[in-house]
Coordinates of C-alpha atoms (C1' of nucleotides) in Angstrom, one line a residue:
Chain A
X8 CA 0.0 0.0 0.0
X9 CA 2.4 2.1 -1.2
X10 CA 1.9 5.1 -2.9
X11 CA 3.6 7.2 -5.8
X12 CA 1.4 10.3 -6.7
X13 CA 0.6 13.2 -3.7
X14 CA -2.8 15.2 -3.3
X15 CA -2.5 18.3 -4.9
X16 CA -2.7 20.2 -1.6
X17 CA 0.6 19.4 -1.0
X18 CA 2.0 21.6 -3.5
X19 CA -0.3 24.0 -2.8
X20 CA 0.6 24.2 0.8
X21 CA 4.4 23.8 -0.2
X22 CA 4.2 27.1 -2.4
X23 CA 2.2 29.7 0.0
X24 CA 4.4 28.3 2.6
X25 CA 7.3 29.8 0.5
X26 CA 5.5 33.1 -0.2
X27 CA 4.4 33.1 3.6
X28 CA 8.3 33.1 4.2
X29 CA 8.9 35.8 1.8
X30 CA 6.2 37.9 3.1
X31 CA 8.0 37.9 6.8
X32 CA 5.9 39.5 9.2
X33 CA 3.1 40.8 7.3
X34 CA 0.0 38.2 7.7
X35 CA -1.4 37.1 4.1
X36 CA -5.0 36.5 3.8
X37 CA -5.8 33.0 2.3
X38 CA -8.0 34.7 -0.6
X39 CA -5.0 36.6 -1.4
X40 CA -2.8 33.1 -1.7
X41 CA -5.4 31.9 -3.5
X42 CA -5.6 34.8 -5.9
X43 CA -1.8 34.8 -6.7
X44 CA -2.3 31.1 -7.6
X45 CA -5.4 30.8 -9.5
X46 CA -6.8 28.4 -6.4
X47 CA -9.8 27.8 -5.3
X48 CA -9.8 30.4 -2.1
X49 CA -12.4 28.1 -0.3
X50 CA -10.4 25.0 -0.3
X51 CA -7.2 26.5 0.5
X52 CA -7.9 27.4 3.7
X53 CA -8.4 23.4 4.3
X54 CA -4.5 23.0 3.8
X55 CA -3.5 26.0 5.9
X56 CA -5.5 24.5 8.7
X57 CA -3.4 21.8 8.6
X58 CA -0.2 23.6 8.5
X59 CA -1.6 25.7 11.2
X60 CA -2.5 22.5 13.5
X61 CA 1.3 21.2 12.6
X62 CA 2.9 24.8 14.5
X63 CA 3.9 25.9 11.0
X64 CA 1.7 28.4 10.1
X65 CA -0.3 30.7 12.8
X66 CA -3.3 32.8 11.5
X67 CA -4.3 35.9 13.0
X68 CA -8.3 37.7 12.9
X69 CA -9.9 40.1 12.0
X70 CA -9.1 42.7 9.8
X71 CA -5.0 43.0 8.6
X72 CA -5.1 39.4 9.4
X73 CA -4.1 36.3 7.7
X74 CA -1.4 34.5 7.6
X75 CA 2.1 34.1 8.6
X76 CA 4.9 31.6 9.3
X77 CA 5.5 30.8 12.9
X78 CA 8.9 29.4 12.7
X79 CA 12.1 30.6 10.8
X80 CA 12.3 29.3 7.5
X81 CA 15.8 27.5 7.9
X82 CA 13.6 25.1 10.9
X83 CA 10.7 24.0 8.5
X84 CA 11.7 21.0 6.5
X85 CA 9.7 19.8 3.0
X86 CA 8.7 16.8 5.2
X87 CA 7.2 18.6 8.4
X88 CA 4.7 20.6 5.4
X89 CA 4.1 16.9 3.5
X90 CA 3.2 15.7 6.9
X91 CA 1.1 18.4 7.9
X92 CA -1.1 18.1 4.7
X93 CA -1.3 14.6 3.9
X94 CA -0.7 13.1 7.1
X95 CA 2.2 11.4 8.7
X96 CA 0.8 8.1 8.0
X97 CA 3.8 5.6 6.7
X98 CA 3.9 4.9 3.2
X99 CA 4.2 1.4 3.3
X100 CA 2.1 -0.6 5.4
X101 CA 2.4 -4.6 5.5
X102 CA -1.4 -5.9 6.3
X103 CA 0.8 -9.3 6.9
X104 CA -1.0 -11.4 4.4
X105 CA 1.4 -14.1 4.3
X106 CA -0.3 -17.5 5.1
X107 CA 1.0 -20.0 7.8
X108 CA -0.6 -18.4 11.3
X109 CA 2.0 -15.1 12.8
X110 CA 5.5 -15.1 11.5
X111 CA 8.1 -14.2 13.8
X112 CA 10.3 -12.3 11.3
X113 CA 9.4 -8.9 9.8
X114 CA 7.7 -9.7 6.2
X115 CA 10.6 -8.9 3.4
X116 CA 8.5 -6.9 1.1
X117 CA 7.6 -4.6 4.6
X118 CA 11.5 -4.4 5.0
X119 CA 12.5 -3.5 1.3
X120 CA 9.7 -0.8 1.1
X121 CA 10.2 0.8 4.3
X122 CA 13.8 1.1 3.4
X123 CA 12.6 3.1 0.1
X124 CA 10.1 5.1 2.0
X125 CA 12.9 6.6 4.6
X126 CA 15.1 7.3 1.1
X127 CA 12.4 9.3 0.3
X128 CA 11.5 11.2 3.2
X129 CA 15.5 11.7 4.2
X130 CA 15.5 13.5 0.9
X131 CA 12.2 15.4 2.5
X132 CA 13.9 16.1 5.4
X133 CA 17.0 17.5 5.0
X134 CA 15.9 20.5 2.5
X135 CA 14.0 23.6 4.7
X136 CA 12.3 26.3 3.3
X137 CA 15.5 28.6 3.8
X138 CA 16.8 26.4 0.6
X139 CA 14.2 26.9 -1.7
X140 CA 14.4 30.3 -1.2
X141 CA 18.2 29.9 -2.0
X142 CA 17.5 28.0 -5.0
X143 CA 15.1 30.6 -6.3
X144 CA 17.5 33.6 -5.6
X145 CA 20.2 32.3 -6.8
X146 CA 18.0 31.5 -10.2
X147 CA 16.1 34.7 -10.0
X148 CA 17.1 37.5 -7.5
X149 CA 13.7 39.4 -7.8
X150 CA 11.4 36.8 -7.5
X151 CA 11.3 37.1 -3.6
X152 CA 10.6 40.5 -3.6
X153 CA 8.3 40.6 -6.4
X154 CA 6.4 38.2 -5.1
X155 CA 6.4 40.1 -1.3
X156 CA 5.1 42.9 -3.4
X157 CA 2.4 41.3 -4.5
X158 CA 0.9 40.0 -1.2
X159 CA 1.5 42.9 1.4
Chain B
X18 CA 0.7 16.2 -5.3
X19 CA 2.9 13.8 -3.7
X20 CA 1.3 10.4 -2.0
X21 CA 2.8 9.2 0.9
X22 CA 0.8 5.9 0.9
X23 CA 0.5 3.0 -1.9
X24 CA -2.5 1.1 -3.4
X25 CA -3.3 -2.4 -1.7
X26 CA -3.1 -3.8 -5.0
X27 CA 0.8 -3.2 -5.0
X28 CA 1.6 -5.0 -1.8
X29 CA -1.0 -8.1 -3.5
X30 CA 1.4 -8.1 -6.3
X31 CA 4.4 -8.4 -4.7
X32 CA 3.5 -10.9 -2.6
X33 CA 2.2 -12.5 -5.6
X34 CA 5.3 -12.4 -7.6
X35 CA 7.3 -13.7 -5.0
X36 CA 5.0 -16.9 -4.7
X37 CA 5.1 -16.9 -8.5
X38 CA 9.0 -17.1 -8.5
X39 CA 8.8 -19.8 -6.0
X40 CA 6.1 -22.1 -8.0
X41 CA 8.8 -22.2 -10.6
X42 CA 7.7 -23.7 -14.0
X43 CA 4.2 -24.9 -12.6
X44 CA 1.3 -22.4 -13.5
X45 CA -0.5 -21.1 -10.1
X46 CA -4.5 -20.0 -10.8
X47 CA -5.5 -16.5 -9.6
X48 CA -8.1 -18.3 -7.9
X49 CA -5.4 -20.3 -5.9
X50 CA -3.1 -17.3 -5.0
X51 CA -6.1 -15.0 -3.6
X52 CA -7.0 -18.1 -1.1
X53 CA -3.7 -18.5 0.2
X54 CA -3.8 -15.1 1.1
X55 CA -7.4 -14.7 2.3
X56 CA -7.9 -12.1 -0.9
X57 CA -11.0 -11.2 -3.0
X58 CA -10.2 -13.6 -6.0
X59 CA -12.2 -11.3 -8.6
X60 CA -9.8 -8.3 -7.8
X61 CA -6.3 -9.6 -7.2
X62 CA -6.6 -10.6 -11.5
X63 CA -7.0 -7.0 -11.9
X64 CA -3.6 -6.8 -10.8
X65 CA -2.2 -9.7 -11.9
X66 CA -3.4 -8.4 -15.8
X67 CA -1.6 -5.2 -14.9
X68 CA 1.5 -7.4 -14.2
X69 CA 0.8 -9.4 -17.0
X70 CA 0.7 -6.2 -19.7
X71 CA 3.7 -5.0 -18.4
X72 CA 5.3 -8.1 -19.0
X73 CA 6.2 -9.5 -15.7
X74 CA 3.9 -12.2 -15.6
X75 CA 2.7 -14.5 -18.0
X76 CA -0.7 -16.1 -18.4
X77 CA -2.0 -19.5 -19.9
X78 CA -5.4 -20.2 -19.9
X79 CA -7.5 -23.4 -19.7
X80 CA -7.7 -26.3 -17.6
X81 CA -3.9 -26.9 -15.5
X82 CA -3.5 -23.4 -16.7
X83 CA -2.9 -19.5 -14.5
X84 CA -0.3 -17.6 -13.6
X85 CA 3.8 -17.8 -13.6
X86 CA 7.0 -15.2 -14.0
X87 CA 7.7 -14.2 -17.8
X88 CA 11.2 -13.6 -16.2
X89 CA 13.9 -14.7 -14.2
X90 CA 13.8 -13.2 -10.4
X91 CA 16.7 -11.5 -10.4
X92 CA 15.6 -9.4 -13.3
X93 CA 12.4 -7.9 -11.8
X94 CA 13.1 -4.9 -9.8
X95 CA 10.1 -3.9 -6.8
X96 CA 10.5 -0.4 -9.2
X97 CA 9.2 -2.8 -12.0
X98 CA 6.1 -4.1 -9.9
X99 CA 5.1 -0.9 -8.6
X100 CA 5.3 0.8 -11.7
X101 CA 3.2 -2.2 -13.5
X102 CA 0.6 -1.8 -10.4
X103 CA 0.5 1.6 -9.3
X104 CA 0.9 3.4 -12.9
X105 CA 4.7 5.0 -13.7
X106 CA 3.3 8.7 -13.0
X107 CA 5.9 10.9 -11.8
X108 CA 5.2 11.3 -8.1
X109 CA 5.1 14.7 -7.9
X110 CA 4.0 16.8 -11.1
X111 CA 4.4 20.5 -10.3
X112 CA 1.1 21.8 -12.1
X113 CA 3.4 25.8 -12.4
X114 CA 1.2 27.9 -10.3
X115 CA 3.6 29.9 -9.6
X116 CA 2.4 34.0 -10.5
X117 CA 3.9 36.2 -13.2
X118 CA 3.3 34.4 -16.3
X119 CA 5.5 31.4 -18.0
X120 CA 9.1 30.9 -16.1
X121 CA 12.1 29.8 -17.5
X122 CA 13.5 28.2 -15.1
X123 CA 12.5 24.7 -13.2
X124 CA 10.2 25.6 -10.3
X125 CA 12.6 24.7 -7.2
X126 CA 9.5 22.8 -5.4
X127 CA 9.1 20.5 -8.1
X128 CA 13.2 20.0 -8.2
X129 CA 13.1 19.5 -4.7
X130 CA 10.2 16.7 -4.7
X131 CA 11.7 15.3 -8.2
X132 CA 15.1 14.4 -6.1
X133 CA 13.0 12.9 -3.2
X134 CA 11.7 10.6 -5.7
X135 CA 14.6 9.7 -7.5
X136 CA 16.0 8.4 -4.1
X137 CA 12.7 6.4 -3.6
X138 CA 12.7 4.6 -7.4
X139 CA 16.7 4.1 -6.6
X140 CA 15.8 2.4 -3.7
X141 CA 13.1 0.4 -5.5
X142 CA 14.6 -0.3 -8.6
X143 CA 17.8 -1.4 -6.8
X144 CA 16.3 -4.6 -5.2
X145 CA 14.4 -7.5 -7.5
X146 CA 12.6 -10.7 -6.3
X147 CA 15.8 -12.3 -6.0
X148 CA 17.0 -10.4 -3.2
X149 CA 13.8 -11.0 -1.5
X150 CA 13.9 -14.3 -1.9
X151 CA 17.1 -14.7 -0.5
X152 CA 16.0 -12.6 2.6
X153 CA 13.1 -14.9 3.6
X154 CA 15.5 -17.9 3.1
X155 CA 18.1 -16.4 5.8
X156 CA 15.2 -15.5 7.9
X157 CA 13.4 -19.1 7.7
X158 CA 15.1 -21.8 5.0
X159 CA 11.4 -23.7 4.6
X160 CA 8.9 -21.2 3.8
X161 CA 9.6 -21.2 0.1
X162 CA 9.7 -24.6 -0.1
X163 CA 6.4 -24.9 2.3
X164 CA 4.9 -22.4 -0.4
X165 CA 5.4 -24.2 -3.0
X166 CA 3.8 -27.0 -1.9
X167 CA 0.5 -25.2 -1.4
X168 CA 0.7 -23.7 -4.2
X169 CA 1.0 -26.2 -6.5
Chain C
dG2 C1' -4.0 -50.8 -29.3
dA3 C1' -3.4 -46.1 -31.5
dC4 C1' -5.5 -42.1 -33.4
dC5 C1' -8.8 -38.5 -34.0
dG6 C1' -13.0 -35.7 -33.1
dT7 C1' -15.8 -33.6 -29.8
dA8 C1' -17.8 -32.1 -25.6
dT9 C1' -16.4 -30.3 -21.2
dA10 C1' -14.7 -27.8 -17.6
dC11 C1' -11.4 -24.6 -16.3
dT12 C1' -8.7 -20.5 -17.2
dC13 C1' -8.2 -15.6 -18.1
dG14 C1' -10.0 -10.9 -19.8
dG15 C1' -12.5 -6.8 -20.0
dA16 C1' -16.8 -4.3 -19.0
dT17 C1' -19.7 -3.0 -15.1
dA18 C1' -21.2 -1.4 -9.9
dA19 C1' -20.1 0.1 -4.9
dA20 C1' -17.2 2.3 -1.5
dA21 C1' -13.7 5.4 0.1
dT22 C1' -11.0 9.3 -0.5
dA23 C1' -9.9 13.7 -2.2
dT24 C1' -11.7 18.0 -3.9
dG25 C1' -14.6 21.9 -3.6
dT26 C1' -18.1 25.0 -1.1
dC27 C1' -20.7 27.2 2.3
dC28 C1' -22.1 29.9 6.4
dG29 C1' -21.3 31.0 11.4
dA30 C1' -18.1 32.6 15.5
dG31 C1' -14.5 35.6 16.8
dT32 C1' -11.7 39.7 16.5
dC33 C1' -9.2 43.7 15.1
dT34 C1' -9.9 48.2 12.9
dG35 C1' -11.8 52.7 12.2
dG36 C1' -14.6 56.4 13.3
dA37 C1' -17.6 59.1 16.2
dA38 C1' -19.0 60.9 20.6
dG39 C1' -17.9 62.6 24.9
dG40 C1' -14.7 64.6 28.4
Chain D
dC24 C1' -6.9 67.6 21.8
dC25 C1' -7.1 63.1 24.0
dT26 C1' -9.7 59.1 25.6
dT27 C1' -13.4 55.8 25.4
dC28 C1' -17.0 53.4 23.3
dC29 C1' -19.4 51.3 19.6
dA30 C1' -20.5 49.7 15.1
dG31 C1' -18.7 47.6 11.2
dA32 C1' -16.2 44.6 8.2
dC33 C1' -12.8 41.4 7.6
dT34 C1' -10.6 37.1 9.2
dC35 C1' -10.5 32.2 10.2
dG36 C1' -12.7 27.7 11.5
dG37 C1' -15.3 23.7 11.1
dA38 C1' -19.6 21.4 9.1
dC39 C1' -21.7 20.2 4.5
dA40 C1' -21.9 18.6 -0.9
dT41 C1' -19.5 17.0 -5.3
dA42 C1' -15.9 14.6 -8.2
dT43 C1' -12.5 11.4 -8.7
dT44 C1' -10.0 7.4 -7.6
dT45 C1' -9.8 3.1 -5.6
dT46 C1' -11.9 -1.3 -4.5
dA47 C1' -14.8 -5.1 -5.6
dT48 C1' -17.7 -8.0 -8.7
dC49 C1' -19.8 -10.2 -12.5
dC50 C1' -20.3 -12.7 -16.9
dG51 C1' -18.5 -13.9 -21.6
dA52 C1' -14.5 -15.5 -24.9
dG53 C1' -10.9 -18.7 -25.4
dT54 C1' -8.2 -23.0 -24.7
dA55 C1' -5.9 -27.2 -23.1
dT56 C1' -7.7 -31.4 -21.2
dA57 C1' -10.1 -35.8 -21.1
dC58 C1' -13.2 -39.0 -22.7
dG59 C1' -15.5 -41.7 -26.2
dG60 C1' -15.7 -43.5 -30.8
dT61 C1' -13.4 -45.1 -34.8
dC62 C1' -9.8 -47.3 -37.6

DNA sequence: GACCGTATACTCGGATAAAATATGTCCGAGTCTGGAAGG
DNA sequence: CCTTCCAGACTCGGACATATTTTATCCGAGTATACGGTC
C-alpha cells in the first residue's frame, strides 16, 4: 500500500508556505494566496489549517489578518509541510497477508519498502524552506521581492 | 501532489510475484493465489493483468492453466512491480502555479520533490525478487519450499 | 492398441457497480480596525 | 486635543456537498484437457 502520486494540496501548501516566508511579518489572507495562484480560495484554507494545527503556520483575525509563518524558515523541513497536509501516515504498510498463522520475522516486502520510504523522506527532510528560497535567488534574485510585493 | 501511501493492490502483487517465482515452471490459478492469502479472487486478477501487460507475468489459460513469472527473479526490480501496479506517474508533477506568467527556469519545489523521488525509485529499482527471496531464506530456510507446496 | 473428433470444464480478460478518499463549497463565531461621541 | 465606546467589516474555523480514484464484482471469450468413438 504504497503510494507514488501526492494530493494536490501538497504543493499548494508547499508554495504559499514559501510566499508566507517571503512575506516575513506581514500576515497574508488566504484569498489573497489563492488569488496569486489561481486556487480555489475556499479549499485552500483546508491546507492552511493543517499547516496551522502542525505549529507551521499561525493565523491571526480580523481585519489585517491572515497568515504568517511561525517558525524561521531555515527550521521547516519539506517533510514537516508533507506531513502536515497529507498526514504522517507511513507509506508502506504490510497488512501481513502471508499465510502460515503469525511469523516471527518482519515480512521482506515490509523491509525492502520501508527502506525506500525513509530514502524518500530523508530526501524530504533534510531540505527547509531557507533552501528553496536559496535555489530561487540564486535563479532569479527578484522573485522574492516581487512576489512580497504582491501579497502585502 | 505527492502520496505518501500505496494502493493495496501493489503489496497483492508483490507478494504475488514472490509466490510466482517460488512455484517455478508450474502455473499457479489466480483463484489459488487469492485463497492463500485470504484475498478477493475477482480483484487480485485485476492486478495480476496489470503485471501481465507490463510483461512481468505470463498467463496460460485453460484447464492446469494460470499464472507464472515471464522472467527470471533477479531481473524484476520492486520499481518494475510498482510501476506495472500503481501506474509509472511521476510522483510529484508540479502543475506551475507559480504567478507572473511562464518561467524559465524549473520551479525549485518541483526540483526539490523530483530528487526525493529519485531516491525512492533508486531504492526500488535497486532490489528484484531475488534479493527478497534470498532474505526470507536467511530468515526461515522452509517457507519457500512450504509455499510451493500449497501452491502447486 | 493407437489415433482423431468432440464435448467439457477450467482458465483468463475486459466491461460493469459500490465504497472510500480527495476535492470543492458554504455559512457562522470571533476579533481587530476605524470612526464618532464625549470629556 | 485626547480618551473611550461602539458599530462595522474582515478574518479564520469547522460542518456540509460533489468529483474522482480506488476497491470489488460479474459474466462472456478462449483454450488445453479428457473422454469416447473409430480405424
Amino acid at each position: 500500500m504504497v503510494v507514488v502520486k501526492m494530493t494536490e494540496g501538497v504543493e499548494w501548501a508547499l508554495h504559499c508556505c514559501l510566499d508566507l516566508a517571503w512575506a516575513g511579518d506581514t500576515p497574508v489572507p488566504a484569498a489573497r494566496l489563492a488569488a496569486h495562484h489561481g486556487l480555489p480560495p475556499a479549499y485552500l484554507t483546508k491546507q492552511l489549517q493543517a499547516l496551522g494545527r502542525a505549529g507551521i503556520v499561525r493565523s491571526t483575525p480580523g481585519p489585517r489578518g491572515g497568515y504568517l509563518l511561525d517558525r524561521p524558515p531555515h527550521t521547516v523541513t519539506l517533510m514537516d509541510v508533507v506531513a502536515a497536509v497529507d498526514g504522517a501516515d507511513p507509506a508502506f504498510r504490510c497488512t501481513e497477508i502471508r499465510a502460515g498463522g503469525p511469523h516471527t520475522t518482519r515480512c521482506a516486502i515490509d523491509t525492502a519498502m520501508a527502506r525506500a520510504d525513509l530514502a524518500w523522506r530523508r530526501e524530504l527532510a533534510a531540505r527547509t524552506l531557507a533552501d528553496l528560497d536559496a535555489d530561487v535567488r540564486r535563479a532569479d534574485p527578484d522573485a522574492p521581492a516581487a512576489t512580497r510585493a504582491r501579497l502585502t
